[in-house]
Amino acid sequence: EVQLVESGGGLVQAGGSLRLSCAASGFTFDEYAMGWFRQAPGKEREAVACISSTDGSTYHADSVKGRFTISSDNAKTTVYLQMNSLKPEDTAVYYCAAAASQGYFSGSYYFLKGEYDYSGQGTQVTVSS
């Protein structure tokens, strides 16, 4: 059974930090690009960050660049999102997701298209002003 279990969300004041974790099981972790997307009420889903399974390269959305950092630990099959200098506009439900490569195209490509093979239940992040 595939599971992606997010943790680490919560309520924090603006300028604070949180570290999200996503523990994955039930699939071959290092064959998938892993990432985080977020969904805020009334807003479109946004790809926040992803990390490639092939070379460890990362993507961070412009809205979080310089503040958030994605990382992964293949031995623990866990992906992390370190969030610093949080802003009220970062308030959203954060989801972990996995995307496999298909043919020529990488898992990161599909993740950024919003085409996930697996996703978790989400963890709420609320940033107060």
PDB file of C-alpha atoms in Angstrom:
ATOM      1  CA  GLU A   1       0.000   0.000   0.000  1.00  0.00           C
ATOM      2  CA  VAL A   2       1.374   3.370  -1.028  1.00  0.00           C
ATOM      3  CA  GLN A   3       1.479   5.961   1.712  1.00  0.00           C
ATOM      4  CA  LEU A   4       2.676   9.552   1.827  1.00  0.00           C
ATOM      5  CA  VAL A   5       2.303  10.899   5.341  1.00  0.00           C
ATOM      6  CA  GLU A   6       2.944  14.593   5.861  1.00  0.00           C
ATOM      7  CA  SER A   7       3.756  16.154   9.210  1.00  0.00           C
ATOM      8  CA  GLY A   8       5.155  19.348  10.654  1.00  0.00           C
ATOM      9  CA  GLY A   9       2.455  21.820   9.792  1.00  0.00           C
ATOM     10  CA  GLY A  10       0.971  24.223  12.283  1.00  0.00           C
ATOM     11  CA  LEU A  11       0.413  27.827  13.266  1.00  0.00           C
ATOM     12  CA  VAL A  12       3.371  30.182  13.190  1.00  0.00           C
ATOM     13  CA  GLN A  13       3.859  33.926  13.251  1.00  0.00           C
ATOM     14  CA  ALA A  14       5.116  35.765  10.218  1.00  0.00           C
ATOM     15  CA  GLY A  15       8.875  35.512  10.013  1.00  0.00           C
ATOM     16  CA  GLY A  16       8.901  32.140  11.701  1.00  0.00           C
ATOM     17  CA  SER A  17       9.956  28.731  10.440  1.00  0.00           C
ATOM     18  CA  LEU A  18       8.492  25.279  10.003  1.00  0.00           C
ATOM     19  CA  ARG A  19       9.887  22.029   8.669  1.00  0.00           C
ATOM     20  CA  LEU A  20       7.530  19.728   6.858  1.00  0.00           C
ATOM     21  CA  SER A  21       8.262  16.030   6.504  1.00  0.00           C
ATOM     22  CA  CYS A  22       6.764  13.460   4.182  1.00  0.00           C
ATOM     23  CA  ALA A  23       7.370   9.812   4.969  1.00  0.00           C
ATOM     24  CA  ALA A  24       6.868   7.639   1.906  1.00  0.00           C
ATOM     25  CA  SER A  25       6.290   3.906   1.693  1.00  0.00           C
ATOM     26  CA  GLY A  26       4.915   1.314  -0.672  1.00  0.00           C
ATOM     27  CA  PHE A  27       6.836   2.345  -3.772  1.00  0.00           C
ATOM     28  CA  THR A  28      10.445   2.641  -4.907  1.00  0.00           C
ATOM     29  CA  PHE A  29      11.244   6.063  -3.504  1.00  0.00           C
ATOM     30  CA  ASP A  30      14.384   6.763  -5.503  1.00  0.00           C
ATOM     31  CA  GLU A  31      12.586   6.180  -8.807  1.00  0.00           C
ATOM     32  CA  TYR A  32      10.249   9.118  -8.300  1.00  0.00           C
ATOM     33  CA  ALA A  33      10.614  12.847  -8.266  1.00  0.00           C
ATOM     34  CA  MET A  34       9.252  14.082  -4.949  1.00  0.00           C
ATOM     35  CA  GLY A  35       7.811  17.447  -4.190  1.00  0.00           C
ATOM     36  CA  TRP A  36       5.410  19.714  -2.404  1.00  0.00           C
ATOM     37  CA  PHE A  37       2.452  21.607  -3.710  1.00  0.00           C
ATOM     38  CA  ARG A  38       0.042  23.819  -1.809  1.00  0.00           C
ATOM     39  CA  GLN A  39      -3.597  24.758  -2.041  1.00  0.00           C
ATOM     40  CA  ALA A  40      -5.062  27.822  -0.395  1.00  0.00           C
ATOM     41  CA  PRO A  41      -8.794  28.586  -0.302  1.00  0.00           C
ATOM     42  CA  GLY A  42      -9.877  30.336  -3.460  1.00  0.00           C
ATOM     43  CA  LYS A  43      -6.478  29.985  -5.085  1.00  0.00           C
ATOM     44  CA  GLU A  44      -5.060  27.671  -7.687  1.00  0.00           C
ATOM     45  CA  ARG A  45      -2.860  24.796  -6.696  1.00  0.00           C
ATOM     46  CA  GLU A  46       0.781  25.831  -6.726  1.00  0.00           C
ATOM     47  CA  ALA A  47       3.863  23.657  -7.145  1.00  0.00           C
ATOM     48  CA  VAL A  48       6.147  24.816  -4.357  1.00  0.00           C
ATOM     49  CA  ALA A  49       9.258  22.671  -4.771  1.00  0.00           C
ATOM     50  CA  CYS A  50      10.424  19.360  -6.146  1.00  0.00           C
ATOM     51  CA  ILE A  51      13.570  17.279  -6.164  1.00  0.00           C
ATOM     52  CA  SER A  52      14.720  14.979  -8.937  1.00  0.00           C
ATOM     53  CA  SER A  53      15.287  11.297  -8.293  1.00  0.00           C
ATOM     54  CA  THR A  54      17.990  11.088 -10.960  1.00  0.00           C
ATOM     55  CA  ASP A  55      20.406  13.859 -10.083  1.00  0.00           C
ATOM     56  CA  GLY A  56      19.013  15.541  -6.969  1.00  0.00           C
ATOM     57  CA  SER A  57      18.381  18.773  -8.802  1.00  0.00           C
ATOM     58  CA  THR A  58      15.723  20.963  -7.248  1.00  0.00           C
ATOM     59  CA  TYR A  59      13.051  23.403  -8.300  1.00  0.00           C
ATOM     60  CA  HIS A  60      11.608  26.106  -6.083  1.00  0.00           C
ATOM     61  CA  ALA A  61       8.768  28.380  -7.096  1.00  0.00           C
ATOM     62  CA  ASP A  62       9.672  32.051  -7.396  1.00  0.00           C
ATOM     63  CA  SER A  63       7.268  32.810  -4.554  1.00  0.00           C
ATOM     64  CA  VAL A  64       9.355  30.744  -2.112  1.00  0.00           C
ATOM     65  CA  LYS A  65      12.847  30.931  -3.587  1.00  0.00           C
ATOM     66  CA  GLY A  66      15.399  31.922  -0.982  1.00  0.00           C
ATOM     67  CA  ARG A  67      13.017  31.063   1.862  1.00  0.00           C
ATOM     68  CA  PHE A  68      12.076  27.402   1.345  1.00  0.00           C
ATOM     69  CA  THR A  69      14.404  24.467   0.733  1.00  0.00           C
ATOM     70  CA  ILE A  70      13.466  20.980  -0.354  1.00  0.00           C
ATOM     71  CA  SER A  71      15.622  17.986   0.517  1.00  0.00           C
ATOM     72  CA  SER A  72      15.286  14.247   0.677  1.00  0.00           C
ATOM     73  CA  ASP A  73      16.771  11.300   2.509  1.00  0.00           C
ATOM     74  CA  ASN A  74      16.589   8.181   0.359  1.00  0.00           C
ATOM     75  CA  ALA A  75      17.605   5.943   3.260  1.00  0.00           C
ATOM     76  CA  LYS A  76      14.621   7.174   5.250  1.00  0.00           C
ATOM     77  CA  THR A  77      12.400   7.543   2.158  1.00  0.00           C
ATOM     78  CA  THR A  78      11.466  10.958   3.440  1.00  0.00           C
ATOM     79  CA  VAL A  79      11.293  14.345   1.780  1.00  0.00           C
ATOM     80  CA  TYR A  80      11.472  17.591   3.697  1.00  0.00           C
ATOM     81  CA  LEU A  81      10.507  21.193   3.155  1.00  0.00           C
ATOM     82  CA  GLN A  82      12.306  23.697   5.335  1.00  0.00           C
ATOM     83  CA  MET A  83      10.290  26.896   5.382  1.00  0.00           C
ATOM     84  CA  ASN A  84      11.877  30.056   6.728  1.00  0.00           C
ATOM     85  CA  SER A  85      10.757  33.679   6.792  1.00  0.00           C
ATOM     86  CA  LEU A  86       7.164  32.582   6.492  1.00  0.00           C
ATOM     87  CA  LYS A  87       4.590  35.068   5.264  1.00  0.00           C
ATOM     88  CA  PRO A  88       0.809  35.138   5.705  1.00  0.00           C
ATOM     89  CA  GLU A  89       0.452  34.404   1.982  1.00  0.00           C
ATOM     90  CA  ASP A  90       2.174  31.056   2.595  1.00  0.00           C
ATOM     91  CA  THR A  91      -0.933  29.914   4.469  1.00  0.00           C
ATOM     92  CA  ALA A  92      -2.272  26.812   2.726  1.00  0.00           C
ATOM     93  CA  VAL A  93      -2.606  23.075   2.938  1.00  0.00           C
ATOM     94  CA  TYR A  94       0.712  21.585   1.873  1.00  0.00           C
ATOM     95  CA  TYR A  95       0.722  18.270   0.080  1.00  0.00           C
ATOM     96  CA  CYS A  96       3.538  15.874  -0.668  1.00  0.00           C
ATOM     97  CA  ALA A  97       3.480  14.137  -4.041  1.00  0.00           C
ATOM     98  CA  ALA A  98       5.483  11.724  -6.157  1.00  0.00           C
ATOM     99  CA  ALA A  99       5.832  11.573  -9.919  1.00  0.00           C
ATOM    100  CA  ALA A 100       7.633   8.978 -12.017  1.00  0.00           C
ATOM    101  CA  SER A 101       9.528   9.599 -15.209  1.00  0.00           C
ATOM    102  CA  GLN A 102       7.899   8.354 -18.376  1.00  0.00           C
ATOM    103  CA  GLY A 103      10.037   7.784 -21.423  1.00  0.00           C
ATOM    104  CA  TYR A 104      11.947  10.913 -22.300  1.00  0.00           C
ATOM    105  CA  PHE A 105      10.337  13.094 -19.651  1.00  0.00           C
ATOM    106  CA  SER A 106      11.498  13.232 -16.047  1.00  0.00           C
ATOM    107  CA  GLY A 107       9.448  12.865 -12.925  1.00  0.00           C
ATOM    108  CA  SER A 108      10.109  16.521 -12.174  1.00  0.00           C
ATOM    109  CA  TYR A 109       8.533  17.436 -15.512  1.00  0.00           C
ATOM    110  CA  TYR A 110       5.341  15.608 -14.599  1.00  0.00           C
ATOM    111  CA  PHE A 111       5.353  16.964 -11.068  1.00  0.00           C
ATOM    112  CA  LEU A 112       5.462  20.522 -12.344  1.00  0.00           C
ATOM    113  CA  LYS A 113       2.616  19.708 -14.714  1.00  0.00           C
ATOM    114  CA  GLY A 114       0.580  18.590 -11.735  1.00  0.00           C
ATOM    115  CA  GLU A 115       0.521  14.983 -12.877  1.00  0.00           C
ATOM    116  CA  TYR A 116       1.274  12.997  -9.757  1.00  0.00           C
ATOM    117  CA  ASP A 117       1.336   9.261  -9.321  1.00  0.00           C
ATOM    118  CA  TYR A 118       0.781   9.584  -5.590  1.00  0.00           C
ATOM    119  CA  SER A 119      -0.069  12.351  -3.141  1.00  0.00           C
ATOM    120  CA  GLY A 120      -0.668  12.632   0.580  1.00  0.00           C
ATOM    121  CA  GLN A 121      -3.520  13.956   2.682  1.00  0.00           C
ATOM    122  CA  GLY A 122      -1.885  17.292   3.338  1.00  0.00           C
ATOM    123  CA  THR A 123      -0.826  19.293   6.363  1.00  0.00           C
ATOM    124  CA  GLN A 124      -2.159  22.739   7.242  1.00  0.00           C
ATOM    125  CA  VAL A 125       0.264  25.641   7.499  1.00  0.00           C
ATOM    126  CA  THR A 126      -1.120  28.867   8.912  1.00  0.00           C
ATOM    127  CA  VAL A 127       0.994  32.004   9.143  1.00  0.00           C
ATOM    128  CA  SER A 128      -0.378  34.820  11.257  1.00  0.00           C
ATOM    129  CA  SER A 129       0.524  38.453  10.672  1.00  0.00           C
TER     130      SER A 129
END
